[in-house]
mmCIF file of C-alpha atoms and ligand atoms in Angstrom:
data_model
loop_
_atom_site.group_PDB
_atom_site.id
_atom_site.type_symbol
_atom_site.label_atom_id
_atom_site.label_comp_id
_atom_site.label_asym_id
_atom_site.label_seq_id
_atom_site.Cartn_x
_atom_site.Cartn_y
_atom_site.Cartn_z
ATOM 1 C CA UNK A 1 -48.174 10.751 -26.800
ATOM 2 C CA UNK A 2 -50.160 9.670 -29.863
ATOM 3 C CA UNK A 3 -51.329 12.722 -31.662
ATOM 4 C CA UNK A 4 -49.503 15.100 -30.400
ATOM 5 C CA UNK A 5 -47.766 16.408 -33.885
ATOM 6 C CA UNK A 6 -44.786 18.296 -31.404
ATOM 7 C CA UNK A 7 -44.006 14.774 -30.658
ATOM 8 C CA UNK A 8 -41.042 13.200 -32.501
ATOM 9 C CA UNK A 9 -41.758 9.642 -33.019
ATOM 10 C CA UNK A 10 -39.030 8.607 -30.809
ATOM 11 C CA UNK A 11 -40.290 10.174 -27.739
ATOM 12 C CA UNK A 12 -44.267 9.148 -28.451
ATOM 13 C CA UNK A 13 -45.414 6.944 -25.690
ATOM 14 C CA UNK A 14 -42.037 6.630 -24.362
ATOM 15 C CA UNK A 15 -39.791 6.273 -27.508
ATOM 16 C CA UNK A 16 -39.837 2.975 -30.063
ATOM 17 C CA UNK A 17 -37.979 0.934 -27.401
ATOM 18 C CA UNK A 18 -40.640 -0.582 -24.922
ATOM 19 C CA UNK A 19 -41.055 1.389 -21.806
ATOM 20 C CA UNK A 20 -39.812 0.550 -18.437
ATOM 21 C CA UNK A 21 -42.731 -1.251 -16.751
ATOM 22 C CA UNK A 22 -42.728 -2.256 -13.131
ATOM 23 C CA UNK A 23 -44.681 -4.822 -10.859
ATOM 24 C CA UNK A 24 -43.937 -6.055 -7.420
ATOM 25 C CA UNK A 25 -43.876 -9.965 -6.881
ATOM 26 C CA UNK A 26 -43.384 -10.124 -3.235
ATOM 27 C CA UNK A 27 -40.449 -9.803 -1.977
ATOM 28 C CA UNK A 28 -39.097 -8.467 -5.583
ATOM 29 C CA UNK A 29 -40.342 -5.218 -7.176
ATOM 30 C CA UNK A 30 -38.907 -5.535 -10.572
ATOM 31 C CA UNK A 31 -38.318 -2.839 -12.951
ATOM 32 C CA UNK A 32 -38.411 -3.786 -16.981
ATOM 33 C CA UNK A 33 -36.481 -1.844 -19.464
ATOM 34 C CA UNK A 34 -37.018 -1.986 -23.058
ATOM 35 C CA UNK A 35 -38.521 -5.199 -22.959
ATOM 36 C CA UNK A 36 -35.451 -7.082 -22.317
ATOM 37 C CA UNK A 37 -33.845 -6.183 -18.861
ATOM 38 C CA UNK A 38 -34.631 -6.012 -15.391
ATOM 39 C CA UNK A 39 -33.467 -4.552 -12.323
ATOM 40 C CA UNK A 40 -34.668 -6.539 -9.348
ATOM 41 C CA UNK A 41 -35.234 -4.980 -5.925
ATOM 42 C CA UNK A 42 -35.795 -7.246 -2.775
ATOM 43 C CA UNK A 43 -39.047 -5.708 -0.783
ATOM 44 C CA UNK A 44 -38.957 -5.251 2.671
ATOM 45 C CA UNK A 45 -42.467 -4.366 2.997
ATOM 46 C CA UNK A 46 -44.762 -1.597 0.809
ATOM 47 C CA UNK A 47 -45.078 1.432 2.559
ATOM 48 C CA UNK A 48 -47.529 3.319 0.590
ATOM 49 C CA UNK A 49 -49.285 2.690 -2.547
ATOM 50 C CA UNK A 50 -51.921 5.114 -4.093
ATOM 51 C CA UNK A 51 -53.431 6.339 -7.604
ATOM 52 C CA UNK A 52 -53.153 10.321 -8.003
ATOM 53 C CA UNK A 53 -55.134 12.243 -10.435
ATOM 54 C CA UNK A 54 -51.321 11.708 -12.768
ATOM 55 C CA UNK A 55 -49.869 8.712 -12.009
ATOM 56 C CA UNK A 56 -49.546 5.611 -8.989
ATOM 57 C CA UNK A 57 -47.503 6.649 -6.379
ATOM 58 C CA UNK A 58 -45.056 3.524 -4.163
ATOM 59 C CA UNK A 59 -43.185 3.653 -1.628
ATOM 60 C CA UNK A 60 -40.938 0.183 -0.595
ATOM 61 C CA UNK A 61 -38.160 -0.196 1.821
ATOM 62 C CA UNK A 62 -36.199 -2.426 1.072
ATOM 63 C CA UNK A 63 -33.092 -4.418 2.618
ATOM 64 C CA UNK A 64 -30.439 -2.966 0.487
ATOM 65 C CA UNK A 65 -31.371 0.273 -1.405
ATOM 66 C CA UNK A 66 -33.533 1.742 1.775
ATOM 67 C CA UNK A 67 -36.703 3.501 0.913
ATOM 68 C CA UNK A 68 -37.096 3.264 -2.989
ATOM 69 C CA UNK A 69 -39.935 5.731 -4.904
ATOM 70 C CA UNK A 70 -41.632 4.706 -8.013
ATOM 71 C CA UNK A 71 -43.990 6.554 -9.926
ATOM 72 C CA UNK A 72 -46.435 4.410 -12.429
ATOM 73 C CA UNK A 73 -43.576 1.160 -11.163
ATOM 74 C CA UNK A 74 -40.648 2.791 -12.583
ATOM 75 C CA UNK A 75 -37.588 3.519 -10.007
ATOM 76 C CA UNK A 76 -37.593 7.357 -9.257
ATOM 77 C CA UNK A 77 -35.112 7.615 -6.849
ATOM 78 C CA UNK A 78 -33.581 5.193 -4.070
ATOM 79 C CA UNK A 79 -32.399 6.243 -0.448
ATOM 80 C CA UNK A 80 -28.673 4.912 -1.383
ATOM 81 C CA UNK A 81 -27.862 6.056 -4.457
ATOM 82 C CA UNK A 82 -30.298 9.520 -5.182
ATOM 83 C CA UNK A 83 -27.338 11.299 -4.037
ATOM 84 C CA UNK A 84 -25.769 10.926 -7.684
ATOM 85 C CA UNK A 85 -28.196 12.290 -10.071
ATOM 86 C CA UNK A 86 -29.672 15.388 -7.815
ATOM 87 C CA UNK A 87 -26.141 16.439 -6.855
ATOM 88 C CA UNK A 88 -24.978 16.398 -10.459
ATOM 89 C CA UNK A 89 -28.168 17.819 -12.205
ATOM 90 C CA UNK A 90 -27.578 20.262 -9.985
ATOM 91 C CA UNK A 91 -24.240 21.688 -8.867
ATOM 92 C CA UNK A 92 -23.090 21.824 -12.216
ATOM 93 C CA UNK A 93 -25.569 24.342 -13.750
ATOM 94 C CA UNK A 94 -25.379 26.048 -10.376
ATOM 95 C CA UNK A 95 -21.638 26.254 -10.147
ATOM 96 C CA UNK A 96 -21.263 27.132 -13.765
ATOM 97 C CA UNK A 97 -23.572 30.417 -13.311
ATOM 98 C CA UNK A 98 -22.027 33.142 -11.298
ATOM 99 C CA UNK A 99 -23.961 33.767 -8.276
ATOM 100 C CA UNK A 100 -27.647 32.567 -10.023
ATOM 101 C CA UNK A 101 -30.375 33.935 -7.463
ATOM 102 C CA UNK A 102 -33.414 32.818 -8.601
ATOM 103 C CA UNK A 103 -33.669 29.227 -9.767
ATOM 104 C CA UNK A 104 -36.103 26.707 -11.317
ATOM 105 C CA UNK A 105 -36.853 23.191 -10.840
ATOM 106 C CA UNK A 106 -39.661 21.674 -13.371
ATOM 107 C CA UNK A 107 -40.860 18.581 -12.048
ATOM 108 C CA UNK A 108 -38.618 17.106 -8.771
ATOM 109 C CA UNK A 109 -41.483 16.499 -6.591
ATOM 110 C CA UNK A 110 -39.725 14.644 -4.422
ATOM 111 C CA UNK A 111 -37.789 17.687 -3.525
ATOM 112 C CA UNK A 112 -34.532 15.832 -3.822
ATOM 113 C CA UNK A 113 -33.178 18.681 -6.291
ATOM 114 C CA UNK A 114 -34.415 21.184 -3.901
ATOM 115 C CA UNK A 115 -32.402 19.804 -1.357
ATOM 116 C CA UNK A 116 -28.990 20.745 -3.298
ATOM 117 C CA UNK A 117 -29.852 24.159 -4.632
ATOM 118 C CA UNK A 118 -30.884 25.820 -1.309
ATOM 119 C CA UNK A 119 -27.270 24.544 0.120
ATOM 120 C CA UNK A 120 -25.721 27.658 -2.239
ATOM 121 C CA UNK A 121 -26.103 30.609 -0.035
ATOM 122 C CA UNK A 122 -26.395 32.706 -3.135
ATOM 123 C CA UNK A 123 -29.814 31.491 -4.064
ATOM 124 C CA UNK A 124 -32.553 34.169 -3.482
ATOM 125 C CA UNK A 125 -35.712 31.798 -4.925
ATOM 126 C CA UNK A 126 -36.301 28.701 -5.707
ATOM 127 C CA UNK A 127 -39.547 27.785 -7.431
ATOM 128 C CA UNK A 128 -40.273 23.972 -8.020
ATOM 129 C CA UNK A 129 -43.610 23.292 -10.496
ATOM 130 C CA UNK A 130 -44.765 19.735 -10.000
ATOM 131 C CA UNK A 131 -47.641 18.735 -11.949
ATOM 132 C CA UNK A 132 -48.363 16.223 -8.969
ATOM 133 C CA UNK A 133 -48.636 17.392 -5.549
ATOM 134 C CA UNK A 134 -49.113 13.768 -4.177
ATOM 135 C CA UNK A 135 -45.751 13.478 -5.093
ATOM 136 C CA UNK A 136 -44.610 15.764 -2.338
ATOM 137 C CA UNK A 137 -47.206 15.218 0.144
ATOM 138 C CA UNK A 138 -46.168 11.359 0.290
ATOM 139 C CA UNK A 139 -42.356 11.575 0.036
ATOM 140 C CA UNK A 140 -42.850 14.454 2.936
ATOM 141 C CA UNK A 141 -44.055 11.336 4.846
ATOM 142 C CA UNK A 142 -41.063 8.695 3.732
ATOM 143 C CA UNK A 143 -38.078 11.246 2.785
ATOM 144 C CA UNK A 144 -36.786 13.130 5.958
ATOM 145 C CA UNK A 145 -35.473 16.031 3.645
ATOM 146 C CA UNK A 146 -38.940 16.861 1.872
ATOM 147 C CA UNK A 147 -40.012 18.905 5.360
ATOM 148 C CA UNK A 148 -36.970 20.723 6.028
ATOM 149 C CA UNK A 149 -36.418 22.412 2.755
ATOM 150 C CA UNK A 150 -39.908 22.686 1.944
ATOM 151 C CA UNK A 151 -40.011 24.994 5.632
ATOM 152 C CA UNK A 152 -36.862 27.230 3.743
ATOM 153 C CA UNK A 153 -38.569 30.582 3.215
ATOM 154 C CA UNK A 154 -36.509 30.620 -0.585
ATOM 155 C CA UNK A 155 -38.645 27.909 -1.151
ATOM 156 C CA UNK A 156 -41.716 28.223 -3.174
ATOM 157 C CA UNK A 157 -43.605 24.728 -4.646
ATOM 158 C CA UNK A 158 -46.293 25.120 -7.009
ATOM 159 C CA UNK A 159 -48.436 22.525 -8.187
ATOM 160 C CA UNK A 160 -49.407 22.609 -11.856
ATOM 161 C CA UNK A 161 -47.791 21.835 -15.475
ATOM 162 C CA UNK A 162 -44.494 23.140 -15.774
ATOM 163 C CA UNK A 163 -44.740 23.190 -19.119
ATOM 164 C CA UNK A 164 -47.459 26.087 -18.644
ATOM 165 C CA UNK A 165 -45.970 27.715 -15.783
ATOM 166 C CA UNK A 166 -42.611 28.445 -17.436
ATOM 167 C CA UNK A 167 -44.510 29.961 -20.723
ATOM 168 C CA UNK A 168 -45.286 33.086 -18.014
ATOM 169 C CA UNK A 169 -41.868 33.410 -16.986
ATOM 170 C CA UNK A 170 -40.138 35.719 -19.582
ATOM 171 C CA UNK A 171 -36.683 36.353 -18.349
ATOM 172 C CA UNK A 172 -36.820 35.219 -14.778
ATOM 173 C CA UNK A 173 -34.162 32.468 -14.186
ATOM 174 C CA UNK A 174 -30.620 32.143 -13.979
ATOM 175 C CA UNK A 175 -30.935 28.581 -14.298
ATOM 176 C CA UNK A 176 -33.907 25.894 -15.057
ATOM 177 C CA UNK A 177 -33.644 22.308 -13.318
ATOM 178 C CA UNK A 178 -36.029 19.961 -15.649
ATOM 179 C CA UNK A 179 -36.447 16.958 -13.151
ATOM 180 C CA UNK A 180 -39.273 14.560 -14.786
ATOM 181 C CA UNK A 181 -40.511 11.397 -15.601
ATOM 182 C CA UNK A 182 -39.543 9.920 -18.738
ATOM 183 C CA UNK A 183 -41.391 11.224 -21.784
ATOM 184 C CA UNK A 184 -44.529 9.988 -21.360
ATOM 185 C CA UNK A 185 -48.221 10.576 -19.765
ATOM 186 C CA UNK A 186 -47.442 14.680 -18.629
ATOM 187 C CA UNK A 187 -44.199 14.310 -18.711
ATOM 188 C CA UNK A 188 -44.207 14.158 -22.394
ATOM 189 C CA UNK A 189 -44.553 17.745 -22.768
ATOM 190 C CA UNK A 190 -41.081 18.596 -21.212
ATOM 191 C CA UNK A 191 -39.124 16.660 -24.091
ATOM 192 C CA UNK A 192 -40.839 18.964 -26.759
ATOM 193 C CA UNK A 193 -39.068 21.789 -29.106
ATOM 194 C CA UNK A 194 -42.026 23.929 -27.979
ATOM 195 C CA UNK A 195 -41.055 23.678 -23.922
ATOM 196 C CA UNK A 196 -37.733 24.362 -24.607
ATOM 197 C CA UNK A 197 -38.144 26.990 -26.654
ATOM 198 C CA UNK A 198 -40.438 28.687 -23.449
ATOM 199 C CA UNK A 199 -37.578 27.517 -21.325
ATOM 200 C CA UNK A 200 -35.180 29.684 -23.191
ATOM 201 C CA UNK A 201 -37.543 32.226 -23.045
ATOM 202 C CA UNK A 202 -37.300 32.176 -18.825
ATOM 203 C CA UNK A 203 -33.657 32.333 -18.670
ATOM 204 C CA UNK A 204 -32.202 35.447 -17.875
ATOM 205 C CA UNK A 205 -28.965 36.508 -20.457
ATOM 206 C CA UNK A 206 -26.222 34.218 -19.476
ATOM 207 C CA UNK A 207 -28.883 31.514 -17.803
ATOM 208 C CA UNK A 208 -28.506 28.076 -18.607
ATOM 209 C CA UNK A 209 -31.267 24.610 -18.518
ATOM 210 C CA UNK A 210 -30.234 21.280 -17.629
ATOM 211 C CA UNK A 211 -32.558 18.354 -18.287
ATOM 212 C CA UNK A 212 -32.216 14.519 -17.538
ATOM 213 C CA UNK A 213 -32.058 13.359 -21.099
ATOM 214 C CA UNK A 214 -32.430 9.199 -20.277
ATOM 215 C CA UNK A 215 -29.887 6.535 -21.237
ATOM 216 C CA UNK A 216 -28.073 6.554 -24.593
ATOM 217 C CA UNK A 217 -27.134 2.202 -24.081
ATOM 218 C CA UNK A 218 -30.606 1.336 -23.853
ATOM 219 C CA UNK A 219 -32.298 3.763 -25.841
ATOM 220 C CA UNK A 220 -29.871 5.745 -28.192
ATOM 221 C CA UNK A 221 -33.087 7.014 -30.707
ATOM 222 C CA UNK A 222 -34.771 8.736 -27.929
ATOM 223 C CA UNK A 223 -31.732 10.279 -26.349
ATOM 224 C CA UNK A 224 -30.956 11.419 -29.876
ATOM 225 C CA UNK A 225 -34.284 12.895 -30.477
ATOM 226 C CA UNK A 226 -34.054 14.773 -27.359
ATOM 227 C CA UNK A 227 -31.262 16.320 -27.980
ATOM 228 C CA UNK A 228 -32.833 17.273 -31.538
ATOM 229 C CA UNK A 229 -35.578 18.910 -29.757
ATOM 230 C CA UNK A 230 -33.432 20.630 -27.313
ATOM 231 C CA UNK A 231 -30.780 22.202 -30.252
ATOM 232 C CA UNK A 232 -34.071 23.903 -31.907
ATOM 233 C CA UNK A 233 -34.486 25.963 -28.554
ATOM 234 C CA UNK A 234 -30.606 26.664 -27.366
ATOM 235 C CA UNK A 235 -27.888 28.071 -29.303
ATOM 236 C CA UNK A 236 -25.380 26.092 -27.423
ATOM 237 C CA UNK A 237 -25.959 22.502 -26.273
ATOM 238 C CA UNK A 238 -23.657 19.909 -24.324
ATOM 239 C CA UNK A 239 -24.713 16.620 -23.047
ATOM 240 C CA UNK A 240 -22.794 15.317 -19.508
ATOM 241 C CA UNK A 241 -23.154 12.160 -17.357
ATOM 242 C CA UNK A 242 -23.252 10.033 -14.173
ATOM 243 C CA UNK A 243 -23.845 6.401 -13.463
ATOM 244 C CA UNK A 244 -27.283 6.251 -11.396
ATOM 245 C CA UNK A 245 -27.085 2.212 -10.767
ATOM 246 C CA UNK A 246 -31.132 1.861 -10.289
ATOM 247 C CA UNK A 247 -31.557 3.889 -13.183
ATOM 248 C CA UNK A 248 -32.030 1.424 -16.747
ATOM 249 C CA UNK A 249 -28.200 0.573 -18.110
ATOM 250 C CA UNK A 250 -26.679 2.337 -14.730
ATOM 251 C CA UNK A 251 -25.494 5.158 -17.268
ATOM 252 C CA UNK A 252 -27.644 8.544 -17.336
ATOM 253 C CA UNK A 253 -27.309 11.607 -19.051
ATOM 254 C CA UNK A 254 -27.821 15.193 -18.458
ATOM 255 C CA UNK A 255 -28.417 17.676 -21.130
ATOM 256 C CA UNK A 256 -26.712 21.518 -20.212
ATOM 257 C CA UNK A 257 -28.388 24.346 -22.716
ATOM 258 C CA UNK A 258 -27.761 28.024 -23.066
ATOM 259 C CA UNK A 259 -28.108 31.049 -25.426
ATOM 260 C CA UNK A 260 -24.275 31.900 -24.554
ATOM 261 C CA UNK A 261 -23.107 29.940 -22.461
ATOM 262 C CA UNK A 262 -20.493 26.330 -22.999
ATOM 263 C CA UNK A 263 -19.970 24.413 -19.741
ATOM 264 C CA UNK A 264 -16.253 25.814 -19.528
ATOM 265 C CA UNK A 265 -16.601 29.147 -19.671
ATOM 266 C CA UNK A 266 -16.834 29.182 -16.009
ATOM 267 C CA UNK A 267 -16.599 27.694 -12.833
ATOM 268 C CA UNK A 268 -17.368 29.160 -9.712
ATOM 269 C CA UNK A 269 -14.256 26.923 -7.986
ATOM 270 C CA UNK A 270 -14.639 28.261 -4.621
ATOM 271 C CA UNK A 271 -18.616 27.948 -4.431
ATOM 272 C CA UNK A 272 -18.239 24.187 -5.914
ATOM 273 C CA UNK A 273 -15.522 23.061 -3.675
ATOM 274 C CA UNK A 274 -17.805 24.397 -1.049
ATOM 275 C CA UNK A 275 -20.852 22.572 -1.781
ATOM 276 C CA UNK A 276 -18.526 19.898 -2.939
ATOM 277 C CA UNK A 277 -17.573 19.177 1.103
ATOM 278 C CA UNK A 278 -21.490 18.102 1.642
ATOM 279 C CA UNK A 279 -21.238 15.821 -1.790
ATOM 280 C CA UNK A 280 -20.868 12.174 -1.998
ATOM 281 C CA UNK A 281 -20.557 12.399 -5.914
ATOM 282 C CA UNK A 282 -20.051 16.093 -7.144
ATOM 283 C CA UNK A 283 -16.615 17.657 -6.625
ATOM 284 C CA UNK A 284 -15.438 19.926 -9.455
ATOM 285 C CA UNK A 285 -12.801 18.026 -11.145
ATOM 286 C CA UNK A 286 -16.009 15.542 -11.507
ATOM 287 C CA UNK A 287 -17.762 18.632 -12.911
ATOM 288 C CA UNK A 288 -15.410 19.069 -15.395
ATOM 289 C CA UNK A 289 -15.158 15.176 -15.721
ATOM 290 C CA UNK A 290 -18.791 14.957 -16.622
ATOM 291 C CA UNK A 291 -18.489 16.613 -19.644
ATOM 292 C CA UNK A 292 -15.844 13.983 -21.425
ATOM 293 C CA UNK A 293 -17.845 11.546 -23.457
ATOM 294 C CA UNK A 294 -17.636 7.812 -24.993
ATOM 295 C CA UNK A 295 -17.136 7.893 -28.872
ATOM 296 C CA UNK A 296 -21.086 5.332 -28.902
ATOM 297 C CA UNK A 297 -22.827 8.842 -26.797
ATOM 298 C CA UNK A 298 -20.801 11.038 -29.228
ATOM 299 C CA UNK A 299 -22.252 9.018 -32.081
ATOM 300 C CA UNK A 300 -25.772 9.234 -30.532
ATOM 301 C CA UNK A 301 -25.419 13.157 -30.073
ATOM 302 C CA UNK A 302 -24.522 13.570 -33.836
ATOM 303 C CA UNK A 303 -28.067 11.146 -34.484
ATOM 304 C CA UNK A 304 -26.667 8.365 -35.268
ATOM 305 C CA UNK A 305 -27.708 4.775 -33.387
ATOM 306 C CA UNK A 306 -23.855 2.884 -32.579
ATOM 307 C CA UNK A 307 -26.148 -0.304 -31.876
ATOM 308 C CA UNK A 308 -27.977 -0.879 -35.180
ATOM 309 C CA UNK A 309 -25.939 -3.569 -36.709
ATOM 310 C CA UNK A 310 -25.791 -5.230 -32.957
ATOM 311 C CA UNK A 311 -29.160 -5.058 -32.733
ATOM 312 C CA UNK A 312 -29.976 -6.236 -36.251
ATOM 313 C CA UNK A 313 -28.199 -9.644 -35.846
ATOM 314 C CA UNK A 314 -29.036 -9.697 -32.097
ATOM 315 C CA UNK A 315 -32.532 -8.148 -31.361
ATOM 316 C CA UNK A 316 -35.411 -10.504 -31.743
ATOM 317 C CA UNK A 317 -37.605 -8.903 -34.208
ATOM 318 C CA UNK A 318 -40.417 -10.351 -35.541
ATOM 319 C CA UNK A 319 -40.579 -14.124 -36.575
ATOM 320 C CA UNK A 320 -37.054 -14.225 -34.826
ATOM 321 C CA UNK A 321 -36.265 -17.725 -33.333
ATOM 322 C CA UNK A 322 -36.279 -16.670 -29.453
ATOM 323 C CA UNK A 323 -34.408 -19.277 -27.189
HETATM 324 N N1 SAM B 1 -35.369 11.631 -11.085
HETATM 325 C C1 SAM B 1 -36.543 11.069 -11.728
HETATM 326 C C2 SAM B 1 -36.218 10.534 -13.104
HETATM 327 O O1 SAM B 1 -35.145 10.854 -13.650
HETATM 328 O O2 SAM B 1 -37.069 9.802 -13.629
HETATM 329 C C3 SAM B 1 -37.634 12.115 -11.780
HETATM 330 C C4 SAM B 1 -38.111 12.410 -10.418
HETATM 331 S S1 SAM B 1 -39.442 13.469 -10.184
HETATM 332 C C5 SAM B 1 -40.329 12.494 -9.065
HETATM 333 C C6 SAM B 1 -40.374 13.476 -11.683
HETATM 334 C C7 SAM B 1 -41.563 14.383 -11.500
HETATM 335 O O3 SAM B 1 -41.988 14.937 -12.748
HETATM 336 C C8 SAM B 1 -42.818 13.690 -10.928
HETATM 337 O O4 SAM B 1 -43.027 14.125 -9.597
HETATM 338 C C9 SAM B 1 -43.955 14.104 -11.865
HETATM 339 O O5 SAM B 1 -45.163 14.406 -11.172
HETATM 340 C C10 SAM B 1 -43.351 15.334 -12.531
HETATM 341 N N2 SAM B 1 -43.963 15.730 -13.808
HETATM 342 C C11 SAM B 1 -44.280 14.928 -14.860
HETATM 343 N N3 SAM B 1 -44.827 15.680 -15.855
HETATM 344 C C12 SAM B 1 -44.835 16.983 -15.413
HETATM 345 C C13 SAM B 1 -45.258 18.225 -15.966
HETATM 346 N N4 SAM B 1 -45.800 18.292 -17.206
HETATM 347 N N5 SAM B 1 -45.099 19.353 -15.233
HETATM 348 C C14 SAM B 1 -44.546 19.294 -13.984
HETATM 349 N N6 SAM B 1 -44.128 18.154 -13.389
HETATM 350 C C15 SAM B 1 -44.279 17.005 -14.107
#
């Protein structure tokens, strides 16, 4: 966000690749991704469209990816393929932790992270901070799971900045779920040194954070400067992945943080193959799986950008003959 000096350039007003931008062109809402791509979804019919005091809140159902959220026109989640990234950001911090009790999700309004932590029995609390309670009100109307595990007494939503809400929590948390929007508007200030930093601060000895931490094809700088920010706060930091098809480039990344803790020091086998039998995606062996990265992410963990000669014949730059 311009003029905020936490911000590394990369991640101001969405990073130095354009943004994804969205508009609906009946029967087609199409979703644009740094300026150059789009991911077209055919429109049933709009459900629900309003302006919160944060952002503009859609719902569409549509003939192939059911009922589709998008926050400010970019694709939040979609009825058929949601399952992917809430199961995987998280069952793997979860089963990774042994027995975590109290757990929190920044951001996730529409409760689809919720949803997978109150299946372990071993959770005691679960707080979830949205800055937007819109969010949650209107995919409590669209999303049958919103109602039931809102009703869980574990359960406990706030509405405010999470960013502010976790710089109380000294100590409290076996494990931190940072669901947001992309880094920009009030999500911004979940991609900063300073959050993480408070983050760390909220875990309890052994407690780990996972964030989504965008696409490393599309927009390898910001992924990179993510993980920058992220390294100033933890002592140990891993990056994992899943392919989330209506997300931009199909390949997303998950960030897993600790004091003390690597990703293989444990797995709680029993608990995952458990919650694994509810799964479409998670099982453990895709746990562990998750973890193995392409030599291009490798190079964009270590801040490098693998596309910078491919983009410097290829991108059309300024002047640049377009076709
Ligand atoms: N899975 C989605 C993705 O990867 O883009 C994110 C889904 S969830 C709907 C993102 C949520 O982050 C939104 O409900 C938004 O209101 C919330 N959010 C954005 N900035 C926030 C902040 N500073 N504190 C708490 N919640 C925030």
């Amino acid at each position: 966000m311009k003029g905020r000096a936490d911000v590394p350039e990369a991640l101001v007003d969405g990073g130095l690749m354009p943004g994804s931008t969205g508009f609906f062109e009946p029967p087609w809402f199409y979703e644009e991704a740094v300026g150059a791509a789009r991911l077209g979804i055919r429109v049933q019919a709009r459900l629900h469209e309003e302006t919160s005091a944060c952002q503009k809140i859609t719902i569409y159902d549509t003939t192939f990816f059911g009922k589709v959220l998008t926050l400010d026109d970019v694709v939040m989640l979609t009825e058929r393929d949601e399952f992917v990234y809430h199961e995987m950001l998280v069952h793997v911090p979860l089963c990774s932790v042994d027995e975590p009790g109290e757990i929190l999700i920044i951001g996730g309004g529409d409760c689809g992270c919720l949803r997978e932590v109150l299946r372990h029995p071993c959770v005691k609390r679960v707080v979830q901070v949205d800055i937007d309670e819109r969010v949650t009100r209107v995919c409590g109307e669209h999303f049958a799971w919103v109602r039931r595990v809102e009703a869980d007494p574990r359960a406990e939503l706030r509405f405010e900045d999470g960013a502010a809400y976790v710089g109380r929590q000294a100590g409290a948390f076996d494990v931190v779920i940072v669901d947001s929007t992309d880094p920009k508007g009030p999500g911004v200030g979940l991609f900063t040194r300073g959050f993480y930093a408070e983050v760390a601060r909220s875990l309890k000895p052994g407690g780990v954070m996972v964030a989504q931490t965008e696409s490393p094809h599309w927009d390898p700088a910001m992924v990179a400067a993510i993980f920058g920010e992220i390294r100033g706060a933890f002592g140990r930091v891993s990056a994992y992945q899943a392919p989330v098809p209506t997300y931009p480039s199909g390949h997303w990344t998950f960030c897993y943080a600790s004091a003390d803790r690597s990703p293989g020091d444990f797995l709680d086998e029993e608990r995952a193959l458990g919650v694994a039998r509810g799964c479409r995606y998670y099982n453990p062996l895709v746990h562990k799986a998750s973890f193995a990265l392409p030599n291009f992410f490798i190079e964009v963990l270590r801040g490098e950008n693998p596309f910078q000669e491919f983009d410097a014949r290829h991108r059309l730059g300024p002047g640049a003959e377009s076709t």
